[in-house]
Tab-separated table of N, CA and C in Angstrom:
chain	number	residue	atom	x	y	z
A	78	MET	N	57.664	-34.291	134.215
A	78	MET	CA	58.048	-32.957	133.826
A	78	MET	C	58.130	-32.869	132.321
A	79	GLY	N	57.852	-31.664	131.846
A	79	GLY	CA	57.864	-31.444	130.408
A	79	GLY	C	59.265	-31.154	129.889
A	80	ALA	N	59.334	-30.952	128.628
A	80	ALA	CA	60.608	-30.643	127.980
A	80	ALA	C	61.083	-29.262	128.395
A	81	ALA	N	62.379	-29.067	128.365
A	81	ALA	CA	62.963	-27.771	128.711
A	81	ALA	C	62.515	-26.733	127.687
A	82	PRO	N	62.269	-25.498	128.159
A	82	PRO	CA	61.852	-24.463	127.214
A	82	PRO	C	62.964	-24.175	126.204
A	83	ASP	N	62.553	-23.798	125.002
A	83	ASP	CA	63.489	-23.480	123.920
A	83	ASP	C	63.895	-22.013	124.062
A	84	LEU	N	65.082	-21.788	124.599
A	84	LEU	CA	65.550	-20.420	124.822
A	84	LEU	C	66.436	-19.983	123.658
A	85	ARG	N	66.164	-18.818	123.144
A	85	ARG	CA	66.961	-18.260	122.050
A	85	ARG	C	67.321	-16.825	122.382
A	86	ILE	N	68.479	-16.434	121.925
A	86	ILE	CA	68.889	-15.045	122.114
A	86	ILE	C	68.285	-14.228	120.980
A	87	VAL	N	67.586	-13.179	121.349
A	87	VAL	CA	66.968	-12.295	120.365
A	87	VAL	C	67.790	-11.012	120.316
A	88	PRO	N	68.322	-10.670	119.157
A	88	PRO	CA	69.109	-9.430	119.086
A	88	PRO	C	68.210	-8.221	119.332
A	89	SER	N	68.756	-7.258	120.066
A	89	SER	CA	67.968	-6.056	120.329
A	89	SER	C	68.097	-5.094	119.155
A	90	CYS	N	67.133	-4.241	119.018
A	90	CYS	CA	67.132	-3.225	117.965
A	90	CYS	C	66.898	-1.886	118.639
A	91	ASP	N	67.980	-1.287	119.118
A	91	ASP	CA	67.871	-0.046	119.871
A	91	ASP	C	67.819	1.191	118.987
A	92	GLY	N	68.274	1.086	117.757
A	92	GLY	CA	68.284	2.241	116.871
A	92	GLY	C	68.112	1.818	115.432
A	93	VAL	N	67.825	2.793	114.607
A	93	VAL	CA	67.598	2.556	113.189
A	93	VAL	C	68.384	3.601	112.413
A	94	ILE	N	68.979	3.203	111.297
A	94	ILE	CA	69.664	4.163	110.428
A	94	ILE	C	68.597	4.951	109.690
A	95	ASP	N	68.629	6.265	109.832
A	95	ASP	CA	67.640	7.137	109.197
A	95	ASP	C	67.961	7.257	107.713
A	96	GLY	N	67.008	6.872	106.872
A	96	GLY	CA	67.242	6.897	105.431
A	96	GLY	C	68.122	5.724	105.045
A	97	GLY	N	68.411	5.607	103.784
A	97	GLY	CA	69.275	4.525	103.324
A	97	GLY	C	70.712	4.985	103.259
A	98	LEU	N	71.607	4.033	103.112
A	98	LEU	CA	73.005	4.389	102.913
A	98	LEU	C	73.181	4.903	101.488
A	99	PRO	N	74.041	5.901	101.291
A	99	PRO	CA	74.279	6.405	99.933
A	99	PRO	C	74.884	5.322	99.047
A	100	ALA	N	74.778	5.518	97.752
A	100	ALA	CA	75.291	4.540	96.784
A	100	ALA	C	76.812	4.456	96.854
A	101	LEU	N	77.317	3.260	96.625
A	101	LEU	CA	78.753	3.033	96.516
A	101	LEU	C	78.996	2.294	95.210
A	102	ILE	N	79.625	2.997	94.259
A	102	ILE	CA	79.931	2.408	92.956
A	102	ILE	C	81.427	2.589	92.704
A	103	PRO	N	82.018	1.784	91.834
A	103	PRO	CA	83.459	1.924	91.575
A	103	PRO	C	83.790	3.311	91.002
A	104	PRO	N	84.938	3.885	91.394
A	104	PRO	CA	85.341	5.180	90.839
A	104	PRO	C	85.524	5.100	89.326
A	105	GLY	N	85.276	6.219	88.651
A	105	GLY	CA	85.456	6.280	87.206
A	105	GLY	C	84.561	7.325	86.592
A	106	GLU	N	84.536	7.367	85.270
A	106	GLU	CA	83.669	8.294	84.540
A	106	GLU	C	82.355	7.596	84.228
A	107	TYR	N	81.260	8.291	84.501
A	107	TYR	CA	79.924	7.755	84.267
A	107	TYR	C	79.079	8.783	83.534
A	108	GLN	N	78.100	8.298	82.775
A	108	GLN	CA	77.091	9.175	82.200
A	108	GLN	C	76.039	9.398	83.278
A	109	LEU	N	75.711	10.675	83.510
A	109	LEU	CA	74.824	11.046	84.608
A	109	LEU	C	73.649	11.859	84.101
A	110	SER	N	72.532	11.716	84.781
A	110	SER	CA	71.328	12.482	84.467
A	110	SER	C	70.923	13.268	85.712
A	111	LEU	N	70.841	14.603	85.588
A	111	LEU	CA	70.464	15.446	86.728
A	111	LEU	C	68.992	15.231	87.058
A	112	GLN	N	68.707	14.855	88.294
A	112	GLN	CA	67.336	14.622	88.742
A	112	GLN	C	66.748	15.865	89.405
A	113	HIS	N	67.509	16.474	90.310
A	113	HIS	CA	67.056	17.695	90.979
A	113	HIS	C	68.241	18.349	91.684
A	114	TRP	N	68.015	19.549	92.190
A	114	TRP	CA	69.024	20.222	92.993
A	114	TRP	C	68.365	20.742	94.247
A	115	GLN	N	69.206	20.994	95.231
A	115	GLN	CA	68.705	21.426	96.526
A	115	GLN	C	69.697	22.401	97.144
A	116	THR	N	69.179	23.461	97.747
A	116	THR	CA	70.032	24.391	98.477
A	116	THR	C	69.871	24.113	99.965
A	117	TYR	N	70.944	24.347	100.712
A	117	TYR	CA	70.897	24.139	102.160
A	117	TYR	C	72.049	24.897	102.802
A	118	LYS	N	72.006	24.998	104.109
A	118	LYS	CA	73.104	25.608	104.853
A	118	LYS	C	73.793	24.513	105.652
A	119	PHE	N	75.074	24.323	105.374
A	119	PHE	CA	75.858	23.318	106.074
A	119	PHE	C	76.172	23.826	107.476
A	120	MET	N	75.840	23.033	108.468
A	120	MET	CA	76.024	23.402	109.877
A	120	MET	C	75.293	24.707	110.200
A	121	GLY	N	74.225	24.986	109.439
A	121	GLY	CA	73.428	26.177	109.685
A	121	GLY	C	74.069	27.472	109.238
A	122	ARG	N	75.214	27.403	108.561
A	122	ARG	CA	75.934	28.620	108.225
A	122	ARG	C	76.333	28.734	106.767
A	123	SER	N	77.072	27.773	106.254
A	123	SER	CA	77.654	27.872	104.914
A	123	SER	C	76.642	27.502	103.843
A	124	PRO	N	76.328	28.425	102.916
A	124	PRO	CA	75.357	28.103	101.862
A	124	PRO	C	75.930	27.104	100.861
A	125	LYS	N	75.150	26.096	100.555
A	125	LYS	CA	75.589	25.013	99.667
A	125	LYS	C	74.519	24.715	98.630
A	126	LEU	N	74.965	24.106	97.539
A	126	LEU	CA	74.080	23.621	96.484
A	126	LEU	C	74.440	22.168	96.232
A	127	SER	N	73.444	21.302	96.205
A	127	SER	CA	73.653	19.882	95.943
A	127	SER	C	72.906	19.504	94.673
A	128	LEU	N	73.635	18.950	93.689
A	128	LEU	CA	73.016	18.430	92.473
A	128	LEU	C	72.928	16.914	92.614
A	129	SER	N	71.738	16.352	92.460
A	129	SER	CA	71.538	14.907	92.583
A	129	SER	C	71.396	14.289	91.202
A	130	PHE	N	72.278	13.344	90.907
A	130	PHE	CA	72.319	12.675	89.609
A	130	PHE	C	72.000	11.196	89.778
A	131	THR	N	71.469	10.590	88.700
A	131	THR	CA	71.397	9.135	88.630
A	131	THR	C	72.341	8.685	87.525
A	132	VAL	N	72.913	7.505	87.719
A	132	VAL	CA	73.815	6.934	86.716
A	132	VAL	C	72.977	6.475	85.531
A	133	ALA	N	73.337	6.934	84.325
A	133	ALA	CA	72.585	6.602	83.109
A	133	ALA	C	73.265	5.509	82.290
A	134	ASP	N	74.460	5.089	82.705
A	134	ASP	CA	75.143	3.998	82.004
A	134	ASP	C	74.388	2.694	82.231
A	135	PRO	N	74.175	1.905	81.160
A	135	PRO	CA	73.538	0.605	81.372
A	135	PRO	C	74.464	-0.296	82.191
A	136	GLY	N	73.880	-1.164	82.969
A	136	GLY	CA	74.689	-2.076	83.776
A	136	GLY	C	74.200	-2.124	85.203
A	137	GLU	N	75.003	-2.722	86.066
A	137	GLU	CA	74.560	-2.951	87.440
A	137	GLU	C	74.416	-1.667	88.255
A	138	HIS	N	75.052	-0.573	87.838
A	138	HIS	CA	74.966	0.677	88.603
A	138	HIS	C	73.936	1.650	88.033
A	139	PHE	N	73.198	1.216	87.011
A	139	PHE	CA	72.170	2.068	86.404
A	139	PHE	C	71.179	2.512	87.480
A	140	GLY	N	70.926	3.818	87.533
A	140	GLY	CA	69.961	4.357	88.478
A	140	GLY	C	70.517	4.692	89.849
A	141	ALA	N	71.794	4.394	90.106
A	141	ALA	CA	72.393	4.730	91.402
A	141	ALA	C	72.413	6.249	91.561
A	142	LEU	N	72.085	6.723	92.754
A	142	LEU	CA	72.014	8.154	93.032
A	142	LEU	C	73.337	8.637	93.609
A	143	VAL	N	73.953	9.617	92.942
A	143	VAL	CA	75.201	10.235	93.404
A	143	VAL	C	75.029	11.749	93.345
A	144	SER	N	75.726	12.461	94.224
A	144	SER	CA	75.538	13.909	94.322
A	144	SER	C	76.842	14.663	94.120
A	145	ARG	N	76.694	15.917	93.702
A	145	ARG	CA	77.812	16.862	93.577
A	145	ARG	C	77.438	18.060	94.429
A	146	HIS	N	78.323	18.449	95.348
A	146	HIS	CA	78.048	19.556	96.262
A	146	HIS	C	78.952	20.739	95.930
A	147	TYR	N	78.375	21.929	95.982
A	147	TYR	CA	79.109	23.158	95.670
A	147	TYR	C	78.937	24.173	96.795
A	148	ASN	N	79.973	24.988	97.003
A	148	ASN	CA	79.836	26.185	97.819
A	148	ASN	C	79.208	27.248	96.933
A	149	VAL	N	78.273	28.007	97.459
A	149	VAL	CA	77.696	29.138	96.734
A	149	VAL	C	77.811	30.376	97.616
A	150	ALA	N	77.689	31.548	97.015
A	150	ALA	CA	77.854	32.794	97.758
A	150	ALA	C	76.707	33.030	98.735
A	151	ALA	N	75.478	32.758	98.296
A	151	ALA	CA	74.315	33.012	99.148
A	151	ALA	C	73.113	32.234	98.634
A	152	LEU	N	72.162	32.016	99.524
A	152	LEU	CA	70.885	31.429	99.134
A	152	LEU	C	69.890	32.560	98.959
A	153	VAL	N	69.023	32.424	97.967
A	153	VAL	CA	67.997	33.432	97.702
A	153	VAL	C	66.659	32.807	98.073
A	154	GLY	N	65.982	33.382	99.044
A	154	GLY	CA	64.716	32.805	99.495
A	154	GLY	C	64.961	31.604	100.391
A	155	LYS	N	63.958	30.744	100.467
A	155	LYS	CA	64.040	29.580	101.350
A	155	LYS	C	64.960	28.515	100.769
A	156	GLU	N	65.646	27.819	101.661
A	156	GLU	CA	66.464	26.693	101.214
A	156	GLU	C	65.555	25.503	100.943
A	157	GLY	N	66.015	24.602	100.093
A	157	GLY	CA	65.236	23.407	99.803
A	157	GLY	C	65.367	22.996	98.352
A	158	ARG	N	64.509	22.056	97.967
A	158	ARG	CA	64.534	21.511	96.612
A	158	ARG	C	64.222	22.607	95.596
A	159	SER	N	64.997	22.649	94.520
A	159	SER	CA	64.898	23.663	93.462
A	159	SER	C	65.081	25.076	94.003
A	160	GLY	N	65.844	25.195	95.097
A	160	GLY	CA	66.085	26.499	95.707
A	160	GLY	C	66.947	27.395	94.835
A	161	ARG	N	66.824	28.692	95.073
A	161	ARG	CA	67.595	29.672	94.312
A	161	ARG	C	68.853	30.047	95.089
A	162	PHE	N	69.854	30.534	94.356
A	162	PHE	CA	71.157	30.795	94.961
A	162	PHE	C	71.904	31.841	94.151
A	163	LYS	N	72.979	32.376	94.742
A	163	LYS	CA	73.923	33.244	94.043
A	163	LYS	C	75.265	32.536	94.051
A	164	ALA	N	75.920	32.514	92.897
A	164	ALA	CA	77.231	31.874	92.779
A	164	ALA	C	78.267	32.920	92.396
A	165	SER	N	79.420	32.880	93.047
A	165	SER	CA	80.484	33.820	92.690
A	165	SER	C	81.131	33.378	91.380
A	166	ALA	N	81.714	34.329	90.670
A	166	ALA	CA	82.250	34.067	89.331
A	166	ALA	C	83.356	33.021	89.315
A	167	GLY	N	84.086	32.859	90.405
A	167	GLY	CA	85.204	31.924	90.415
A	167	GLY	C	84.911	30.580	91.052
A	168	CYS	N	83.662	30.320	91.400
A	168	CYS	CA	83.371	29.060	92.101
A	168	CYS	C	83.334	27.871	91.134
A	169	ASP	N	83.465	26.673	91.696
A	169	ASP	CA	83.489	25.449	90.887
A	169	ASP	C	82.226	25.291	90.050
A	170	LEU	N	81.082	25.673	90.592
A	170	LEU	CA	79.825	25.549	89.854
A	170	LEU	C	79.875	26.350	88.557
A	171	VAL	N	80.325	27.591	88.625
A	171	VAL	CA	80.384	28.444	87.436
A	171	VAL	C	81.385	27.880	86.431
A	172	ARG	N	82.516	27.410	86.899
A	172	ARG	CA	83.528	26.845	85.995
A	172	ARG	C	83.010	25.593	85.287
A	173	GLU	N	82.364	24.706	86.044
A	173	GLU	CA	81.852	23.479	85.427
A	173	GLU	C	80.670	23.765	84.515
A	174	TYR	N	79.812	24.696	84.902
A	174	TYR	CA	78.676	25.072	84.058
A	174	TYR	C	79.186	25.637	82.735
A	175	ALA	N	80.226	26.497	82.803
A	175	ALA	CA	80.799	27.088	81.585
A	175	ALA	C	81.429	26.020	80.697
A	176	ARG	N	81.980	24.972	81.303
A	176	ARG	CA	82.555	23.875	80.534
A	176	ARG	C	81.457	23.103	79.797
A	177	LEU	N	80.302	22.955	80.423
A	177	LEU	CA	79.206	22.178	79.838
A	177	LEU	C	78.370	23.001	78.862
A	178	LEU	N	78.048	24.222	79.249
A	178	LEU	CA	77.179	25.113	78.466
A	178	LEU	C	77.807	26.498	78.466
A	179	GLU	N	77.246	27.382	77.705
A	179	GLU	CA	77.726	28.763	77.755
A	179	GLU	C	77.273	29.406	79.057
A	180	LEU	N	78.099	30.329	79.543
A	180	LEU	CA	77.697	31.060	80.741
A	180	LEU	C	76.490	31.927	80.428
A	181	PRO	N	75.612	32.096	81.387
A	181	PRO	CA	74.452	32.952	81.155
A	181	PRO	C	74.876	34.416	81.042
A	182	GLY	N	74.089	35.198	80.323
A	182	GLY	CA	74.367	36.621	80.196
A	182	GLY	C	74.208	37.344	81.520
A	183	ARG	N	73.282	36.855	82.340
A	183	ARG	CA	73.035	37.450	83.652
A	183	ARG	C	73.073	36.333	84.692
A	184	PHE	N	73.775	36.562	85.785
A	184	PHE	CA	73.897	35.522	86.797
A	184	PHE	C	72.620	35.308	87.599
A	185	ASP	N	71.653	36.211	87.476
A	185	ASP	CA	70.377	35.933	88.140
A	185	ASP	C	69.502	35.052	87.257
A	186	ARG	N	70.046	34.586	86.153
A	186	ARG	CA	69.323	33.698	85.237
A	186	ARG	C	70.083	32.379	85.041
A	187	PHE	N	70.786	31.961	86.040
A	187	PHE	CA	71.533	30.702	85.997
A	187	PHE	C	70.539	29.565	85.833
A	188	ASP	N	70.641	28.803	84.745
A	188	ASP	CA	69.596	27.835	84.397
A	188	ASP	C	70.051	26.391	84.593
A	189	LEU	N	69.832	25.856	85.777
A	189	LEU	CA	70.164	24.448	86.018
A	189	LEU	C	69.166	23.520	85.342
A	190	GLN	N	67.964	24.011	85.088
A	190	GLN	CA	66.931	23.184	84.448
A	190	GLN	C	67.403	22.674	83.085
A	191	SER	N	68.234	23.463	82.391
A	191	SER	CA	68.721	23.025	81.079
A	191	SER	C	69.620	21.791	81.190
A	192	LEU	N	70.227	21.577	82.352
A	192	LEU	CA	71.067	20.387	82.537
A	192	LEU	C	70.239	19.119	82.716
A	193	THR	N	68.977	19.256	83.102
A	193	THR	CA	68.133	18.066	83.289
A	193	THR	C	67.779	17.420	81.955
A	194	ARG	N	67.947	18.143	80.863
A	194	ARG	CA	67.605	17.614	79.535
A	194	ARG	C	68.820	17.037	78.806
A	195	ARG	N	69.931	16.927	79.502
A	195	ARG	CA	71.164	16.442	78.879
A	195	ARG	C	71.773	15.312	79.712
A	196	ILE	N	72.558	14.487	79.042
A	196	ILE	CA	73.358	13.478	79.734
A	196	ILE	C	74.755	14.068	79.904
A	197	ILE	N	75.255	14.038	81.118
A	197	ILE	CA	76.531	14.661	81.463
A	197	ILE	C	77.518	13.572	81.869
A	198	VAL	N	78.744	13.688	81.391
A	198	VAL	CA	79.795	12.768	81.825
A	198	VAL	C	80.453	13.380	83.059
A	199	GLY	N	80.491	12.607	84.128
A	199	GLY	CA	81.075	13.085	85.371
A	199	GLY	C	82.061	12.099	85.954
A	200	LYS	N	82.993	12.625	86.720
A	200	LYS	CA	83.982	11.789	87.402
A	200	LYS	C	83.441	11.454	88.788
A	201	VAL	N	83.252	10.162	89.048
A	201	VAL	CA	82.729	9.689	90.330
A	201	VAL	C	83.881	9.111	91.137
A	202	ASP	N	83.889	9.415	92.433
A	202	ASP	CA	84.945	8.952	93.324
A	202	ASP	C	84.318	8.422	94.612
A	203	THR	N	85.098	7.694	95.393
A	203	THR	CA	84.626	7.135	96.657
A	203	THR	C	85.144	7.973	97.813
A	204	VAL	N	84.260	8.317	98.743
A	204	VAL	CA	84.644	9.041	99.949
A	204	VAL	C	85.135	8.014	100.964
A	205	THR	N	86.395	8.138	101.373
A	205	THR	CA	86.998	7.172	102.296
A	205	THR	C	87.384	7.791	103.633
A	206	THR	N	87.298	9.137	103.745
A	206	THR	CA	87.626	9.802	105.004
A	206	THR	C	86.558	10.833	105.339
A	207	THR	N	86.477	11.181	106.613
A	207	THR	CA	85.550	12.215	107.058
A	207	THR	C	86.165	13.584	106.786
A	208	ALA	N	85.434	14.634	107.101
A	208	ALA	CA	85.946	15.991	106.931
A	208	ALA	C	87.172	16.232	107.812
A	209	ARG	N	87.306	15.459	108.889
A	209	ARG	CA	88.461	15.579	109.783
A	209	ARG	C	89.571	14.585	109.434
A	210	GLN	N	89.488	13.998	108.227
A	210	GLN	CA	90.486	13.064	107.706
A	210	GLN	C	90.588	11.771	108.510
A	211	GLN	N	89.498	11.381	109.158
A	211	GLN	CA	89.445	10.078	109.823
A	211	GLN	C	88.935	9.061	108.816
A	212	LYS	N	89.526	7.874	108.812
A	212	LYS	CA	89.133	6.840	107.849
A	212	LYS	C	87.717	6.360	108.124
A	213	LEU	N	86.953	6.195	107.035
A	213	LEU	CA	85.611	5.626	107.140
A	213	LEU	C	85.701	4.107	107.038
A	214	ALA	N	84.890	3.420	107.813
A	214	ALA	CA	84.805	1.966	107.705
A	214	ALA	C	84.245	1.622	106.325
A	215	PRO	N	84.660	0.507	105.730
A	215	PRO	CA	84.168	0.149	104.390
A	215	PRO	C	82.641	0.117	104.277
A	216	ALA	N	81.952	-0.223	105.339
A	216	ALA	CA	80.489	-0.323	105.288
A	216	ALA	C	79.804	1.026	105.115
A	217	VAL	N	80.478	2.126	105.456
A	217	VAL	CA	79.840	3.443	105.364
A	217	VAL	C	80.497	4.354	104.328
A	218	ARG	N	81.327	3.803	103.475
A	218	ARG	CA	81.886	4.594	102.373
A	218	ARG	C	80.801	4.810	101.328
A	219	TYR	N	80.943	5.890	100.560
A	219	TYR	CA	79.932	6.210	99.559
A	219	TYR	C	80.567	6.943	98.390
A	220	SER	N	79.825	7.032	97.304
A	220	SER	CA	80.314	7.667	96.078
A	220	SER	C	79.759	9.074	95.938
A	221	VAL	N	80.582	9.960	95.376
A	221	VAL	CA	80.170	11.327	95.064
A	221	VAL	C	80.688	11.686	93.679
A	222	VAL	N	80.078	12.686	93.077
A	222	VAL	CA	80.572	13.226	91.812
A	222	VAL	C	81.633	14.263	92.173
A	223	ARG	N	82.854	14.056	91.717
A	223	ARG	CA	83.941	14.999	92.010
A	223	ARG	C	83.986	16.147	91.012
A	224	GLU	N	83.580	15.857	89.756
A	224	GLU	CA	83.700	16.875	88.712
A	224	GLU	C	82.772	16.529	87.557
A	225	LEU	N	82.160	17.565	86.988
A	225	LEU	CA	81.370	17.393	85.765
A	225	LEU	C	82.295	17.718	84.600
A	226	LEU	N	82.464	16.767	83.680
A	226	LEU	CA	83.486	16.891	82.643
A	226	LEU	C	82.985	17.446	81.319
A	227	ARG	N	81.870	16.893	80.815
A	227	ARG	CA	81.387	17.305	79.488
A	227	ARG	C	79.975	16.774	79.280
A	228	ILE	N	79.333	17.312	78.232
A	228	ILE	CA	78.043	16.790	77.789
A	228	ILE	C	78.327	15.548	76.956
A	229	ALA	N	77.599	14.466	77.201
A	229	ALA	CA	77.805	13.224	76.446
A	229	ALA	C	77.411	13.432	74.992
A	230	ALA	N	78.153	12.791	74.103
A	230	ALA	CA	77.894	12.926	72.663
A	230	ALA	C	76.651	12.179	72.256
């Protein structure tokens, strides 16, 4: 008789994580570069604007992608990358934009493109709970931009 067969347990792969996990970097202030923005409807209803930044600080987190999400009053046209939107005068987007640059004379001329040519200092934080305040496991925590503070000198 021959040798016993070499039996090994092969782990199954029943599912795949769609896309990569978002970046996780230590909380703090970082220099950020706006890459693009996107409009979408959260849960098919609430109009939102997402600004996607990369970390411009030299070091191990250089190039990490972090986002800042805003509520907006309405979407104009189709949702998607470089989508158009209407923002109410009191929303966080208008307040932070006014802190960074002068407010536009007309709100239908809100110019996010001008932010792509500047380095912005932003406060980055770690998301540790879900929208329902349930704790996230350490493996699925991620970083977001909580606030845009100023234009870098």
